[in-house]
Short mmCIF file of C-alpha atoms in Angstrom, two decimals:
data_model
loop_
_atom_site.label_atom_id
_atom_site.label_comp_id
_atom_site.label_asym_id
_atom_site.label_seq_id
_atom_site.Cartn_x
_atom_site.Cartn_y
_atom_site.Cartn_z
CA UNK O 1 20.37 8.29 -25.83
CA UNK O 2 17.59 6.73 -24.70
CA UNK O 3 13.52 7.81 -25.80
CA UNK O 4 12.91 9.78 -22.91
CA UNK O 5 16.77 12.75 -23.67
CA UNK O 6 14.18 14.61 -25.80
CA UNK O 7 13.28 18.01 -24.59
CA UNK O 8 9.99 17.81 -26.27
CA UNK O 9 7.22 15.62 -24.63
CA UNK O 10 5.50 13.63 -27.15
CA UNK O 11 1.97 14.37 -29.26
CA UNK O 12 -1.42 13.83 -27.79
CA UNK O 13 -1.69 10.37 -30.01
CA UNK O 14 -4.64 7.76 -30.70
CA UNK O 15 -6.61 9.15 -27.63
CA UNK O 16 -6.63 12.66 -28.69
CA UNK O 17 -7.85 15.72 -27.08
CA UNK O 18 -10.55 14.88 -24.44
CA UNK O 19 -13.16 17.56 -23.45
CA UNK O 20 -12.93 19.71 -21.33
CA UNK O 21 -13.76 18.85 -17.55
CA UNK O 22 -16.56 21.69 -16.43
CA UNK O 23 -17.51 21.21 -12.63
CA UNK O 24 -14.61 18.90 -12.16
CA UNK O 25 -13.49 18.99 -8.97
CA UNK O 26 -10.03 19.05 -9.90
CA UNK O 27 -10.10 21.60 -12.60
CA UNK O 28 -8.67 24.67 -11.98
CA UNK O 29 -8.60 26.86 -9.22
CA UNK O 30 -8.70 25.56 -5.85
CA UNK O 31 -6.20 24.93 -3.10
CA UNK O 32 -2.23 26.70 -4.69
CA UNK O 33 0.03 23.84 -5.42
CA UNK O 34 2.89 23.17 -2.67
CA UNK O 35 6.11 23.98 -3.10
CA UNK O 36 8.32 20.69 -4.11
CA UNK O 37 12.06 21.86 -5.42
CA UNK O 38 12.73 18.20 -5.87
CA UNK O 39 10.33 17.91 -8.73
CA UNK O 40 12.91 20.36 -10.81
CA UNK O 41 15.71 18.51 -10.69
CA UNK O 42 14.37 14.92 -11.33
CA UNK O 43 16.83 13.07 -13.78
CA UNK O 44 14.12 11.58 -16.11
CA UNK O 45 16.44 10.27 -18.70
CA UNK O 46 17.35 8.91 -15.82
CA UNK O 47 13.89 6.81 -13.91
CA UNK O 48 13.03 5.70 -17.71
CA UNK O 49 15.88 3.65 -18.12
CA UNK O 50 15.09 2.10 -14.53
CA UNK O 51 11.52 1.47 -15.55
CA UNK O 52 12.55 0.23 -19.07
CA UNK O 53 14.83 -2.08 -17.56
CA UNK O 54 12.97 -3.50 -14.15
CA UNK O 55 9.53 -1.26 -14.18
CA UNK O 56 10.34 0.14 -10.81
CA UNK O 57 12.69 3.53 -10.33
CA UNK O 58 13.62 5.11 -7.05
CA UNK O 59 13.15 8.66 -7.16
CA UNK O 60 16.05 10.85 -4.09
CA UNK O 61 14.11 12.57 -1.90
CA UNK O 62 10.76 14.59 -2.49
CA UNK O 63 9.04 15.28 0.24
CA UNK O 64 10.44 17.04 3.93
CA UNK O 65 10.44 15.34 7.10
CA UNK O 66 8.39 18.33 8.02
CA UNK O 67 5.62 17.25 4.40
CA UNK O 68 5.66 13.39 5.25
CA UNK O 69 4.79 14.26 9.10
CA UNK O 70 1.74 16.75 7.59
CA UNK O 71 1.10 13.52 5.11
CA UNK O 72 0.93 11.22 7.70
CA UNK O 73 -1.22 12.92 10.14
CA UNK O 74 -4.05 13.14 7.29
CA UNK O 75 -4.79 9.65 8.13
CA UNK O 76 -6.65 10.75 11.21
CA UNK O 77 -8.89 12.86 9.23
CA UNK O 78 -11.53 10.88 8.01
CA UNK O 79 -13.58 13.99 6.41
CA UNK O 80 -10.54 14.14 4.31
CA UNK O 81 -10.94 10.40 2.70
CA UNK O 82 -14.16 9.01 0.53
CA UNK O 83 -13.84 5.75 2.24
CA UNK O 84 -11.58 3.63 3.83
CA UNK O 85 -10.60 -0.45 3.78
CA UNK O 86 -9.60 -2.27 6.53
CA UNK O 87 -7.43 -5.22 4.63
CA UNK O 88 -8.16 -8.31 6.42
CA UNK O 89 -11.27 -7.75 5.93
CA UNK O 90 -11.10 -8.48 2.35
CA UNK O 91 -8.07 -10.77 2.70
CA UNK O 92 -5.43 -8.28 1.46
CA UNK O 93 -3.59 -8.42 4.24
CA UNK O 94 -3.09 -6.53 7.86
CA UNK O 95 -3.47 -2.75 7.69
CA UNK O 96 -5.85 -0.22 6.61
CA UNK O 97 -5.63 2.58 3.68
CA UNK O 98 -8.07 5.69 2.89
CA UNK O 99 -8.90 6.79 -0.62
CA UNK O 100 -8.73 10.49 -0.72
CA UNK O 101 -11.81 12.71 -1.22
CA UNK O 102 -12.35 16.03 -3.56
CA UNK O 103 -10.30 18.02 -2.88
CA UNK O 104 -7.45 16.06 -2.75
CA UNK O 105 -5.05 18.04 -0.46
CA UNK O 106 -2.71 20.63 -1.62
CA UNK O 107 0.45 18.18 -1.38
CA UNK O 108 -1.59 14.92 -3.16
CA UNK O 109 -2.50 17.11 -6.16
CA UNK O 110 -0.23 18.78 -6.79
CA UNK O 111 2.17 15.20 -6.98
CA UNK O 112 0.09 13.96 -8.99
CA UNK O 113 -0.34 17.04 -11.75
CA UNK O 114 3.66 17.63 -11.42
CA UNK O 115 4.61 14.03 -12.07
CA UNK O 116 1.91 12.87 -14.83
CA UNK O 117 3.62 14.64 -18.03
CA UNK O 118 7.16 13.72 -17.70
CA UNK O 119 5.25 10.01 -17.14
CA UNK O 120 3.01 10.08 -19.60
CA UNK O 121 6.37 10.54 -22.07
CA UNK O 122 7.24 7.46 -20.41
CA UNK O 123 3.68 5.99 -21.00
CA UNK O 124 3.48 7.09 -24.67
CA UNK O 125 7.30 5.75 -25.43
CA UNK O 126 6.08 2.29 -23.54
CA UNK O 127 2.42 2.23 -25.83
CA UNK O 128 3.60 2.42 -29.23
CA UNK O 129 5.95 -0.49 -27.90
CA UNK O 130 3.17 -2.44 -27.52
CA UNK O 131 0.80 -1.03 -30.55
CA UNK O 132 -1.75 0.76 -28.14
CA UNK O 133 -3.21 4.09 -27.73
CA UNK O 134 -1.75 6.57 -26.15
CA UNK O 135 -1.94 8.97 -23.32
CA UNK O 136 -3.65 12.88 -22.77
CA UNK O 137 0.00 15.01 -21.70
CA UNK O 138 -2.58 17.00 -19.87
CA UNK O 139 -4.15 15.30 -16.42
CA UNK O 140 -6.98 16.99 -16.97
CA UNK O 141 -7.44 15.31 -19.79
CA UNK O 142 -6.59 11.48 -18.75
CA UNK O 143 -9.04 12.40 -15.55
CA UNK O 144 -12.09 13.34 -18.23
CA UNK O 145 -11.35 10.28 -19.94
CA UNK O 146 -11.68 8.29 -17.41
CA UNK O 147 -14.63 10.24 -16.66
CA UNK O 148 -16.25 9.16 -20.31
CA UNK O 149 -15.30 5.37 -19.21
CA UNK O 150 -17.70 5.76 -16.28
CA UNK O 151 -13.89 6.34 -13.82
CA UNK O 152 -14.85 9.48 -11.26
CA UNK O 153 -13.41 8.96 -7.76
CA UNK O 154 -10.24 9.87 -6.94
CA UNK O 155 -7.27 7.27 -5.91
CA UNK O 156 -5.11 8.74 -4.09
CA UNK O 157 -4.75 6.91 -0.69
CA UNK O 158 -2.70 7.19 1.88
CA UNK O 159 -2.09 3.66 3.92
CA UNK O 160 -1.19 2.93 7.76
CA UNK O 161 0.44 -0.29 8.56
CA UNK O 162 0.76 -1.48 12.58
CA UNK O 163 3.14 -4.31 13.88
CA UNK O 164 2.44 -7.76 11.84
CA UNK O 165 1.48 -5.35 8.34
CA UNK O 166 1.50 -6.43 5.65
CA UNK O 167 -0.10 -5.88 1.87
CA UNK O 168 -0.79 -8.85 -0.84
CA UNK O 169 0.55 -8.91 -4.07
CA UNK O 170 -1.40 -6.85 -6.32
CA UNK O 171 -1.99 -4.38 -8.89
CA UNK O 172 -4.07 -0.86 -8.35
CA UNK O 173 -6.17 -1.36 -11.98
CA UNK O 174 -9.84 0.28 -11.48
CA UNK O 175 -11.25 1.05 -14.30
CA UNK O 176 -11.08 -0.33 -18.66
CA UNK O 177 -8.88 2.82 -18.62
CA UNK O 178 -6.11 1.98 -16.41
CA UNK O 179 -2.99 4.60 -17.13
CA UNK O 180 0.69 2.53 -16.29
CA UNK O 181 2.89 4.11 -13.85
CA UNK O 182 1.94 5.00 -9.99
CA UNK O 183 4.31 7.01 -7.15
CA UNK O 184 4.51 6.06 -4.11
CA UNK O 185 5.64 7.93 -1.11
CA UNK O 186 7.01 6.05 2.13
CA UNK O 187 6.76 8.55 5.02
CA UNK O 188 8.39 7.21 7.89
CA UNK O 189 12.27 5.94 8.88
CA UNK O 190 12.37 2.99 8.04
CA UNK O 191 14.81 1.71 11.36
CA UNK O 192 13.78 4.38 13.84
CA UNK O 193 9.72 4.95 13.03
CA UNK O 194 9.64 1.18 12.07
CA UNK O 195 11.51 -1.86 11.06
CA UNK O 196 10.20 -4.45 7.79
CA UNK O 197 8.35 -3.65 5.85
CA UNK O 198 10.48 -3.53 2.52
CA UNK O 199 8.44 -3.49 -0.96
CA UNK O 200 8.23 -6.06 -3.09
CA UNK O 201 6.98 -6.20 -6.80
CA UNK O 202 7.05 -9.44 -8.31
CA UNK O 203 7.62 -9.74 -12.17
CA UNK O 204 6.27 -12.09 -14.81
CA UNK O 205 7.60 -13.07 -17.73
CA UNK O 206 6.08 -15.27 -20.51
CA UNK O 207 7.12 -18.44 -20.13
CA UNK O 208 10.08 -17.76 -17.88
CA UNK O 209 9.58 -17.88 -13.66
CA UNK O 210 8.54 -15.26 -11.61
CA UNK O 211 11.03 -12.49 -10.52
CA UNK O 212 11.91 -10.91 -7.30
CA UNK O 213 12.69 -7.34 -6.51
CA UNK O 214 13.16 -5.83 -3.40
CA UNK O 215 13.46 -1.81 -2.79
CA UNK O 216 13.94 -0.04 0.63
CA UNK O 217 13.68 4.13 0.39
CA UNK O 218 14.13 6.14 2.87
CA UNK O 219 11.67 8.66 4.88
CA UNK O 220 10.20 11.43 1.59
CA UNK O 221 11.76 9.15 -1.28
CA UNK O 222 9.41 8.51 -4.44
CA UNK O 223 8.95 4.87 -5.94
CA UNK O 224 8.17 4.92 -9.89
CA UNK O 225 5.93 2.04 -10.50
CA UNK O 226 4.34 0.23 -12.98
CA UNK O 227 0.54 -0.57 -12.72
CA UNK O 228 0.10 -3.94 -14.59
CA UNK O 229 2.30 -4.39 -17.75
CA UNK O 230 5.27 -2.82 -19.93
CA UNK O 231 7.19 -3.62 -22.91
CA UNK O 232 10.10 -5.77 -22.38
CA UNK O 233 12.78 -6.86 -25.83
CA UNK O 234 11.67 -10.05 -27.48
CA UNK O 235 12.49 -12.45 -30.64
CA UNK O 236 9.10 -10.62 -31.78
CA UNK O 237 9.60 -7.27 -30.69
CA UNK O 238 8.36 -6.48 -27.41
CA UNK O 239 6.55 -8.59 -25.09
CA UNK O 240 3.89 -7.54 -21.89
CA UNK O 241 5.34 -8.21 -18.57
CA UNK O 242 2.87 -8.39 -15.34
CA UNK O 243 3.97 -6.53 -12.07
CA UNK O 244 2.87 -7.17 -9.24
CA UNK O 245 3.79 -5.23 -5.75
CA UNK O 246 2.98 -5.58 -2.33
CA UNK O 247 4.43 -5.11 1.25
CA UNK O 248 6.47 -7.17 3.48
CA UNK O 249 5.28 -7.64 7.30
CA UNK O 250 6.14 -4.66 9.39
CA UNK O 251 8.50 -5.73 12.97
CA UNK O 252 7.60 -2.88 14.87
CA UNK O 253 6.22 0.56 14.53
CA UNK O 254 4.16 1.78 11.97
CA UNK O 255 4.92 3.00 8.51
CA UNK O 256 2.70 4.82 6.53
CA UNK O 257 2.46 5.09 2.07
CA UNK O 258 1.31 8.22 0.44
CA UNK O 259 0.30 6.32 -3.24
CA UNK O 260 -0.79 8.80 -5.94
CA UNK O 261 -2.41 7.09 -8.48
CA UNK O 262 -3.31 8.70 -11.95
CA UNK O 263 -6.45 7.22 -12.90
CA UNK O 264 -9.65 7.70 -11.50
CA UNK O 265 -11.75 3.92 -10.52
CA UNK O 266 -15.47 2.94 -10.89
#
């Protein structure tokens, strides 16, 4: 049995209940959630064990081909975004990404709210192992805690890479309060819509050389991975291990990724 086999989620823990988010753009109401039946059958015990072991876990396909196409098409609707980043201008890589503004598209909001509670369970197990504060189990309370830290801007984003595009190794921190897990969903078909463009992760354990990991999701498949640190067993109990992520060069075609980060940004 893993820590994630238990039928109920852990308690709220040291962070306590956050105040209500009166007036928050993601408060109750707004567009109806999107139907995502694949989320109902995810094996969270297996995903949690893979995250413990590797820091990265692949889900089964989450989105249909039609949902992927709808998400890709949002990139060309600038009114849906709060900002656009040209990666070469900041030496982040080659390509562009856009941060969604409020209100988040129903698909993005559904993924953010449905994935968060089981990920919070894993995050709280990691927090216990590292002696850190726990996270609230409701995403609304996490956003309220972010707001209390001055983090008000939504962080879900859509990335587009053309031929030669790549993303340097990085971490998506954005502020004092950082939820330790995030989700990325590939929206194109590898070897059909693009070639190259593998998802690359580099793990740095204390007093050891870096370990590379490469993942090749299929269209609609999700990757859950460590934002910054995760616990690994050590002689003293558990040690923090840092993980950075990026994307190798796209050889041909165009590659889109939907990134779902759960904490907000300053």
